C-alpha positions as a LaTeX table, in Angstrom:
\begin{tabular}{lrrr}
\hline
Residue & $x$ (\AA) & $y$ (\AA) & $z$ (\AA) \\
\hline
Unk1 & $-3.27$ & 70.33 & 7.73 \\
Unk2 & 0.35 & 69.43 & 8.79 \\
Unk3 & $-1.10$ & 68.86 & 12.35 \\
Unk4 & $-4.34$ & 67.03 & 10.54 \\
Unk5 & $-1.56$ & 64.39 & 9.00 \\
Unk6 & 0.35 & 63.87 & 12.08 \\
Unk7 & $-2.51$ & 62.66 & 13.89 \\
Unk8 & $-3.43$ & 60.14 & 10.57 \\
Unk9 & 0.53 & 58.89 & 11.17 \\
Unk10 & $-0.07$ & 58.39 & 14.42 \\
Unk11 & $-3.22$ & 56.48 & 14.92 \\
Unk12 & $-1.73$ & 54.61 & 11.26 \\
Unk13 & 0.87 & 53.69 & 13.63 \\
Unk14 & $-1.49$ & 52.54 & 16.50 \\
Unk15 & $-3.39$ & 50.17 & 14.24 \\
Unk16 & 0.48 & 48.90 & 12.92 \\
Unk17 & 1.65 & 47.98 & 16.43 \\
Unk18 & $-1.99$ & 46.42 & 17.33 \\
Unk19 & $-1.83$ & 44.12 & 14.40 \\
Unk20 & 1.67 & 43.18 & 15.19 \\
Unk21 & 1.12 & 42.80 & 18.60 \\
Unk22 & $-2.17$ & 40.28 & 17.11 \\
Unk23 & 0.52 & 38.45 & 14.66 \\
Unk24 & 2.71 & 37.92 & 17.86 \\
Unk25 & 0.19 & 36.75 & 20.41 \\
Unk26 & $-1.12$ & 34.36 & 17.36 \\
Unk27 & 2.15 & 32.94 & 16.75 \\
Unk28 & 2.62 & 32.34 & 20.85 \\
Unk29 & $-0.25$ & 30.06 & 20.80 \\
Unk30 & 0.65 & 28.11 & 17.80 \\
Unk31 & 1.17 & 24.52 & 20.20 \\
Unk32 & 4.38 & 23.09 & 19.46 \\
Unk33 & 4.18 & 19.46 & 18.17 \\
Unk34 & 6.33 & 16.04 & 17.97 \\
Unk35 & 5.28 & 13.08 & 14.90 \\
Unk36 & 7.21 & 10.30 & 16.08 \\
Unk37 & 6.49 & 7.26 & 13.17 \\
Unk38 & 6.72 & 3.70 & 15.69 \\
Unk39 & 7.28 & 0.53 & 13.71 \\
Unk40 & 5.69 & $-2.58$ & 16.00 \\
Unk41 & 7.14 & $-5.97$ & 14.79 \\
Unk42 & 7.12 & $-9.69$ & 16.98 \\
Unk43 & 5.66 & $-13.15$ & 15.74 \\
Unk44 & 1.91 & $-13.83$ & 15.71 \\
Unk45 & 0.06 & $-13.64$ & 19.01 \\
Unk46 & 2.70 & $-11.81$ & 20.02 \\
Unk47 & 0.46 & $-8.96$ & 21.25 \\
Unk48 & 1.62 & $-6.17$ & 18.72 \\
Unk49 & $-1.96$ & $-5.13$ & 18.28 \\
Unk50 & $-2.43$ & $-4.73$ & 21.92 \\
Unk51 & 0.88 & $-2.77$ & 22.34 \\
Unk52 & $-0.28$ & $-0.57$ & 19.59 \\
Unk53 & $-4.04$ & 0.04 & 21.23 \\
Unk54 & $-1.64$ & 0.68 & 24.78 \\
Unk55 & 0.40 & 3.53 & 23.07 \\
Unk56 & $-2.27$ & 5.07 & 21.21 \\
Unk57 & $-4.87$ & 4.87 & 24.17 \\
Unk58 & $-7.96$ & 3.10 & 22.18 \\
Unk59 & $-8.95$ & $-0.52$ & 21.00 \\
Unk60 & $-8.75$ & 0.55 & 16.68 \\
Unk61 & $-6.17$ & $-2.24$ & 16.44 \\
Unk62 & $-7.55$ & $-5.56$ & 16.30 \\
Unk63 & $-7.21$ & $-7.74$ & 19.01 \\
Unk64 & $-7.97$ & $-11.28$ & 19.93 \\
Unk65 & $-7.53$ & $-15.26$ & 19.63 \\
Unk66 & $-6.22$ & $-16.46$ & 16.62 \\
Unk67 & $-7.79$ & $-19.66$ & 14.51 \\
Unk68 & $-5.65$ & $-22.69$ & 13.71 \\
Unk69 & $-2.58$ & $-19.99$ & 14.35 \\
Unk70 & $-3.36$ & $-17.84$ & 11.80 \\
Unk71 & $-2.73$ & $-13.94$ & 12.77 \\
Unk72 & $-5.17$ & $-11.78$ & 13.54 \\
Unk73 & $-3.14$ & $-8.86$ & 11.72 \\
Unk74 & $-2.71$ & $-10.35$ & 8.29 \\
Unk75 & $-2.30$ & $-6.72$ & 6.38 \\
Unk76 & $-0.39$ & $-4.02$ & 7.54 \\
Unk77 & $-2.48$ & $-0.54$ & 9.81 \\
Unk78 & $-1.40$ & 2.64 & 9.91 \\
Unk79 & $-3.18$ & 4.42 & 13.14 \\
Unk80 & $-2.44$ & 8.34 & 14.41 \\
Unk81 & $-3.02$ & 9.64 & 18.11 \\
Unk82 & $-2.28$ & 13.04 & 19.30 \\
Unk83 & $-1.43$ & 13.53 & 22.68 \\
Unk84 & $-1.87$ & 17.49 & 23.79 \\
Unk85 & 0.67 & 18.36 & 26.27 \\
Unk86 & 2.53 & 15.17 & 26.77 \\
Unk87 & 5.90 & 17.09 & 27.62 \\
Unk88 & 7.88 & 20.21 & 27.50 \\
Unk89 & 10.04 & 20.71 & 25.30 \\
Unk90 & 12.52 & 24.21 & 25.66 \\
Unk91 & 10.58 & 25.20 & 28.04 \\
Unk92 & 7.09 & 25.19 & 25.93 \\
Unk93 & 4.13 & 22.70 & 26.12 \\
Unk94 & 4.25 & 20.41 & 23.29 \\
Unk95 & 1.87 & 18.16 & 22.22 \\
Unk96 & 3.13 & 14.29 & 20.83 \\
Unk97 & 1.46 & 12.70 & 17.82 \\
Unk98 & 1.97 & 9.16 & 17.13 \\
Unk99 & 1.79 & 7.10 & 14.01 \\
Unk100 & 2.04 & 3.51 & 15.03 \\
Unk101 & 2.60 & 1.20 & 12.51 \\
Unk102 & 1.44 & $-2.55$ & 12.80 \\
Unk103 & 2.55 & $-5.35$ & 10.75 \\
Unk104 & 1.72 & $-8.85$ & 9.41 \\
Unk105 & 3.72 & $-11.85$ & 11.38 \\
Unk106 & 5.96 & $-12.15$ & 8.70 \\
Unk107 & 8.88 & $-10.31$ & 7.30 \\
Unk108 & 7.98 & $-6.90$ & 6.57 \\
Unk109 & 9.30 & $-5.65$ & 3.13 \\
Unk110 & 11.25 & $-2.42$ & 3.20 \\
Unk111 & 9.42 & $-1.26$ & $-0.04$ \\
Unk112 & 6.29 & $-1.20$ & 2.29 \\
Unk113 & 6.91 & 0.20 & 4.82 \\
Unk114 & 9.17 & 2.83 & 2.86 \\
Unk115 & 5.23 & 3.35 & 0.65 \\
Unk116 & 3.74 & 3.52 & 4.67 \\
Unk117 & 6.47 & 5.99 & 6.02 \\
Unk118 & 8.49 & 7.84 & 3.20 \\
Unk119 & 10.37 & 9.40 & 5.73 \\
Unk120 & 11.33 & 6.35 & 8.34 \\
Unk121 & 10.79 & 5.17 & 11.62 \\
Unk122 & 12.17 & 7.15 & 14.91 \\
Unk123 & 11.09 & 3.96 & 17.11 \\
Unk124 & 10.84 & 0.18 & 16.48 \\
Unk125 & 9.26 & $-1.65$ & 19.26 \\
Unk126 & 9.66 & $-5.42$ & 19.43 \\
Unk127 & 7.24 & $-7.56$ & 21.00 \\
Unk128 & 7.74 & $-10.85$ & 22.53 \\
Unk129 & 5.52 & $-13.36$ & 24.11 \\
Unk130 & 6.92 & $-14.28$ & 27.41 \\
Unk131 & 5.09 & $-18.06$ & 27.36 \\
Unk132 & 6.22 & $-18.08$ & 23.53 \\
Unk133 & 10.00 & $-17.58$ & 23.14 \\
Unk134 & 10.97 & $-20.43$ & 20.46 \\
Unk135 & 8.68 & $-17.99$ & 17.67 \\
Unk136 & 10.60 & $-15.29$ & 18.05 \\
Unk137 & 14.79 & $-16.24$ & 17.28 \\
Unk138 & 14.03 & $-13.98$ & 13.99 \\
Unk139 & 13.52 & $-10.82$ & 14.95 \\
Unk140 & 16.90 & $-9.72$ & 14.98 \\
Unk141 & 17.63 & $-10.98$ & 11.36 \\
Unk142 & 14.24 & $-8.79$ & 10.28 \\
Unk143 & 15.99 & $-5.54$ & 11.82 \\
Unk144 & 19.02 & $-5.69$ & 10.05 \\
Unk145 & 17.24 & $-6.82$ & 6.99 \\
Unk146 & 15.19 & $-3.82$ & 7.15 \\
Unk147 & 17.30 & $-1.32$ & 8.67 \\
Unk148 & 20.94 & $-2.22$ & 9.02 \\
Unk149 & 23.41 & $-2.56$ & 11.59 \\
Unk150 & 22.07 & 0.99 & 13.33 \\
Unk151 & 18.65 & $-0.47$ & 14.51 \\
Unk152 & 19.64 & $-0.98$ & 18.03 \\
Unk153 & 19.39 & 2.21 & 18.68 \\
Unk154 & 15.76 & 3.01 & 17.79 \\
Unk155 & 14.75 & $-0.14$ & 19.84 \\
Unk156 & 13.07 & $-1.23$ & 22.76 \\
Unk157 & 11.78 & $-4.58$ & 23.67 \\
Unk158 & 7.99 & $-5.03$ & 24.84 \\
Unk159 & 7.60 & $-9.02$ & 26.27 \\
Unk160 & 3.90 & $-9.26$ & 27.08 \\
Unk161 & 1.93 & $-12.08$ & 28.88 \\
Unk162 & 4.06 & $-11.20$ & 32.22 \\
Unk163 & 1.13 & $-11.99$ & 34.08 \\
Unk164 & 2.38 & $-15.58$ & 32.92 \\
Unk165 & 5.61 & $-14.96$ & 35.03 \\
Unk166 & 3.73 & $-13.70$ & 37.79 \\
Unk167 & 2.22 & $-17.43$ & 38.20 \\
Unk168 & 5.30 & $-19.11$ & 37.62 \\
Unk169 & 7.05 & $-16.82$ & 40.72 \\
Unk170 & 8.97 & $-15.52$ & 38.32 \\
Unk171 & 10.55 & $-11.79$ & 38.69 \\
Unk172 & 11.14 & $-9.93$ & 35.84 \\
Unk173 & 15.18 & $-9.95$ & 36.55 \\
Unk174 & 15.49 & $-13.25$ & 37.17 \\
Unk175 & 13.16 & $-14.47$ & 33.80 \\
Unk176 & 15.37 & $-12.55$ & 31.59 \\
Unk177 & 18.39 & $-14.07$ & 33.31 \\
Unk178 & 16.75 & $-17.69$ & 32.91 \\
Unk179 & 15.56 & $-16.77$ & 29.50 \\
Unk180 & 17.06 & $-18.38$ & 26.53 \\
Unk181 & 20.15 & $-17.03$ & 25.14 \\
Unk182 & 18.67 & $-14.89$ & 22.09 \\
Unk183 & 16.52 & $-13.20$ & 24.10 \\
Unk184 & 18.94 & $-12.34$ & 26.78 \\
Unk185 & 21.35 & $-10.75$ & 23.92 \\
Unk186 & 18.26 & $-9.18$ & 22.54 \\
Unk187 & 17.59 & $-7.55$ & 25.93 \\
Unk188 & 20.60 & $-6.01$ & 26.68 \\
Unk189 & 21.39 & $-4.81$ & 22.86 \\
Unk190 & 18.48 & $-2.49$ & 22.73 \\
Unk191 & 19.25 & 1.01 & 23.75 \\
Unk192 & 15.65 & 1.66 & 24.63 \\
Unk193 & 15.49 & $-1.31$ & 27.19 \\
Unk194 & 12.98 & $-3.98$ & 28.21 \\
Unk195 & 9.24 & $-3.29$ & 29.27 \\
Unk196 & 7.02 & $-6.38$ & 30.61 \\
Unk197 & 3.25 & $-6.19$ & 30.33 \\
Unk198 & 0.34 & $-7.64$ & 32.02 \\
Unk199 & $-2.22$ & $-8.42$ & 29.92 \\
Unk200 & $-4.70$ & $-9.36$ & 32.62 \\
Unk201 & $-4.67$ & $-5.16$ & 32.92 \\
Unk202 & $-6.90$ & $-2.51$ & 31.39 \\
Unk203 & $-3.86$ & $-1.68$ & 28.58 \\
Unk204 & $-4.54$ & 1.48 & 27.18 \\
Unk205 & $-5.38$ & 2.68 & 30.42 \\
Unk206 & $-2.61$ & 1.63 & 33.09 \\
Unk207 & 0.04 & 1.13 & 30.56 \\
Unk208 & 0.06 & 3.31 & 27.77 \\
Unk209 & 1.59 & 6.23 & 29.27 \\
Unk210 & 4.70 & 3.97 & 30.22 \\
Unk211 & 5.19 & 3.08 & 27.23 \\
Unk212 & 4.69 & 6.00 & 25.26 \\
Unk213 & 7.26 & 7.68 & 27.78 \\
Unk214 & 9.66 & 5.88 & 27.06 \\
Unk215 & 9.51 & 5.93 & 23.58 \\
Unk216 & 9.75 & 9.92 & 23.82 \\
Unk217 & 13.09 & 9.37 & 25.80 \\
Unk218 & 14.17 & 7.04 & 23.47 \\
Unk219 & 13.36 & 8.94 & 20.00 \\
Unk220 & 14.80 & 11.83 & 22.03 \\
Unk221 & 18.56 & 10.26 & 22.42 \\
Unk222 & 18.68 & 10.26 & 19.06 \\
Unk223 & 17.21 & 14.01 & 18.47 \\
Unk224 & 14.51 & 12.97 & 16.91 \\
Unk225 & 16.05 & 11.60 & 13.92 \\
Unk226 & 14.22 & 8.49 & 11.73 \\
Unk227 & 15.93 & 5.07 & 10.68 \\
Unk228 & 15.60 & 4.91 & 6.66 \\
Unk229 & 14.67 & 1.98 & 5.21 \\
Unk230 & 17.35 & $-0.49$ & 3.53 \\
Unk231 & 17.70 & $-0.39$ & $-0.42$ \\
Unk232 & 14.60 & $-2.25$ & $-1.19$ \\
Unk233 & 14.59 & $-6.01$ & $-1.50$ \\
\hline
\end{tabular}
């Protein structure tokens, strides 16, 4: 009988060390995975829509010619993309979810966007028309409106239409030299740095990895950590 209950024990013991070795190998293959929230905000026609369908690798945001120079964005989108195995992070695979948000032309409100994104914004990217600079003096008023003196750091600067340089024998260097003075403060204030895109190209195919890449390195300098919206206004 005593031997009868030491073999129960045992094999009681087996089926203990399978199921933990089950729990374990389960828990391995949970995928790791980054949210980053990404705030887009320029004037209208800017191209924020398009930047948003390049980092999210689609066409859901919409896109096109405005009317009498009325927006095609006139309410704000919220749009998600995961992105399996976009980097490594400690040495383990990690997949990278985005939540882009766009916005209307004009000021955002904080109470918005704080209703959008309750828990704030790890990137903000600004976009910029590169054959429409006199729209665009605001944008660094809006980011301390909405976010305070901190913003900088959570920012990079997108200027699209660079095919527009490209027929004017313009480098990028040498525009943003050339370019009027806002825009060359604006430039070299942002920690994330200045991306130009061609919008003659196939976006969400040739430059959204770019772009989201950068973001990730960006978001990354600050650990990860999201910009909280100013006391509403």
């Amino acid at each position: 009988m005593a031997d009868r209950l030491k073999m129960d024990g045992h094999h009681d013991n087996n089926l203990v060390n399978i199921f933990r070795m089950f729990s374990r190998h389960h828990d391995n293959n949970e995928r790791d995975v980054l949210t980053l929230n990404v705030l887009l905000l320029g004037n209208r026609q800017s191209g924020r829509s398009s930047v948003g369908n390049a980092l999210i690798g689609g066409h859901e945001f919409r896109t096109g010619t405005s009317i009498a120079g009325v927006s095609m964005t006139t309410d704000y989108q919220v749009l998600s993309r995961n992105f399996p195995g976009h980097f490594r992070r400690q040495g383990v695979e990690s997949d990278l979810t985005l939540r882009v948000i766009d916005t209307p032309p004009l000021l955002p409100r904080p109470s918005t966007l704080g209703a959008l994104c309750p828990e704030g914004v790890h990137v903000v990217v600004l976009v910029v028309r590169a054959d429409q600079l006199h729209e665009n003096t605001h944008l660094e008023e809006c980011m301390e409106t909405i976010f305070g003196p901190g913003w900088r750091d959570h920012a990079f600067l997108v200027i699209t239409h660079s095919d527009h340089l490209k027929k004017a024998g313009l480098h990028p260097s040498s525009y943003l030299m050339k370019a009027t003075d806002w825009l060359g403060a604006l430039a070299s204030e942002v920690v994330g740095g200045v991306s130009f895109l061609d919008n003659s190209c196939d976006w969400p195919l040739i430059r959204g990895r770019p772009l989201r890449d950068r973001l990730l390195r960006l978001s990354a300098r600050n650990h990860h950590r999201a910009m909280r919206f100013r006391t509403l206004i």
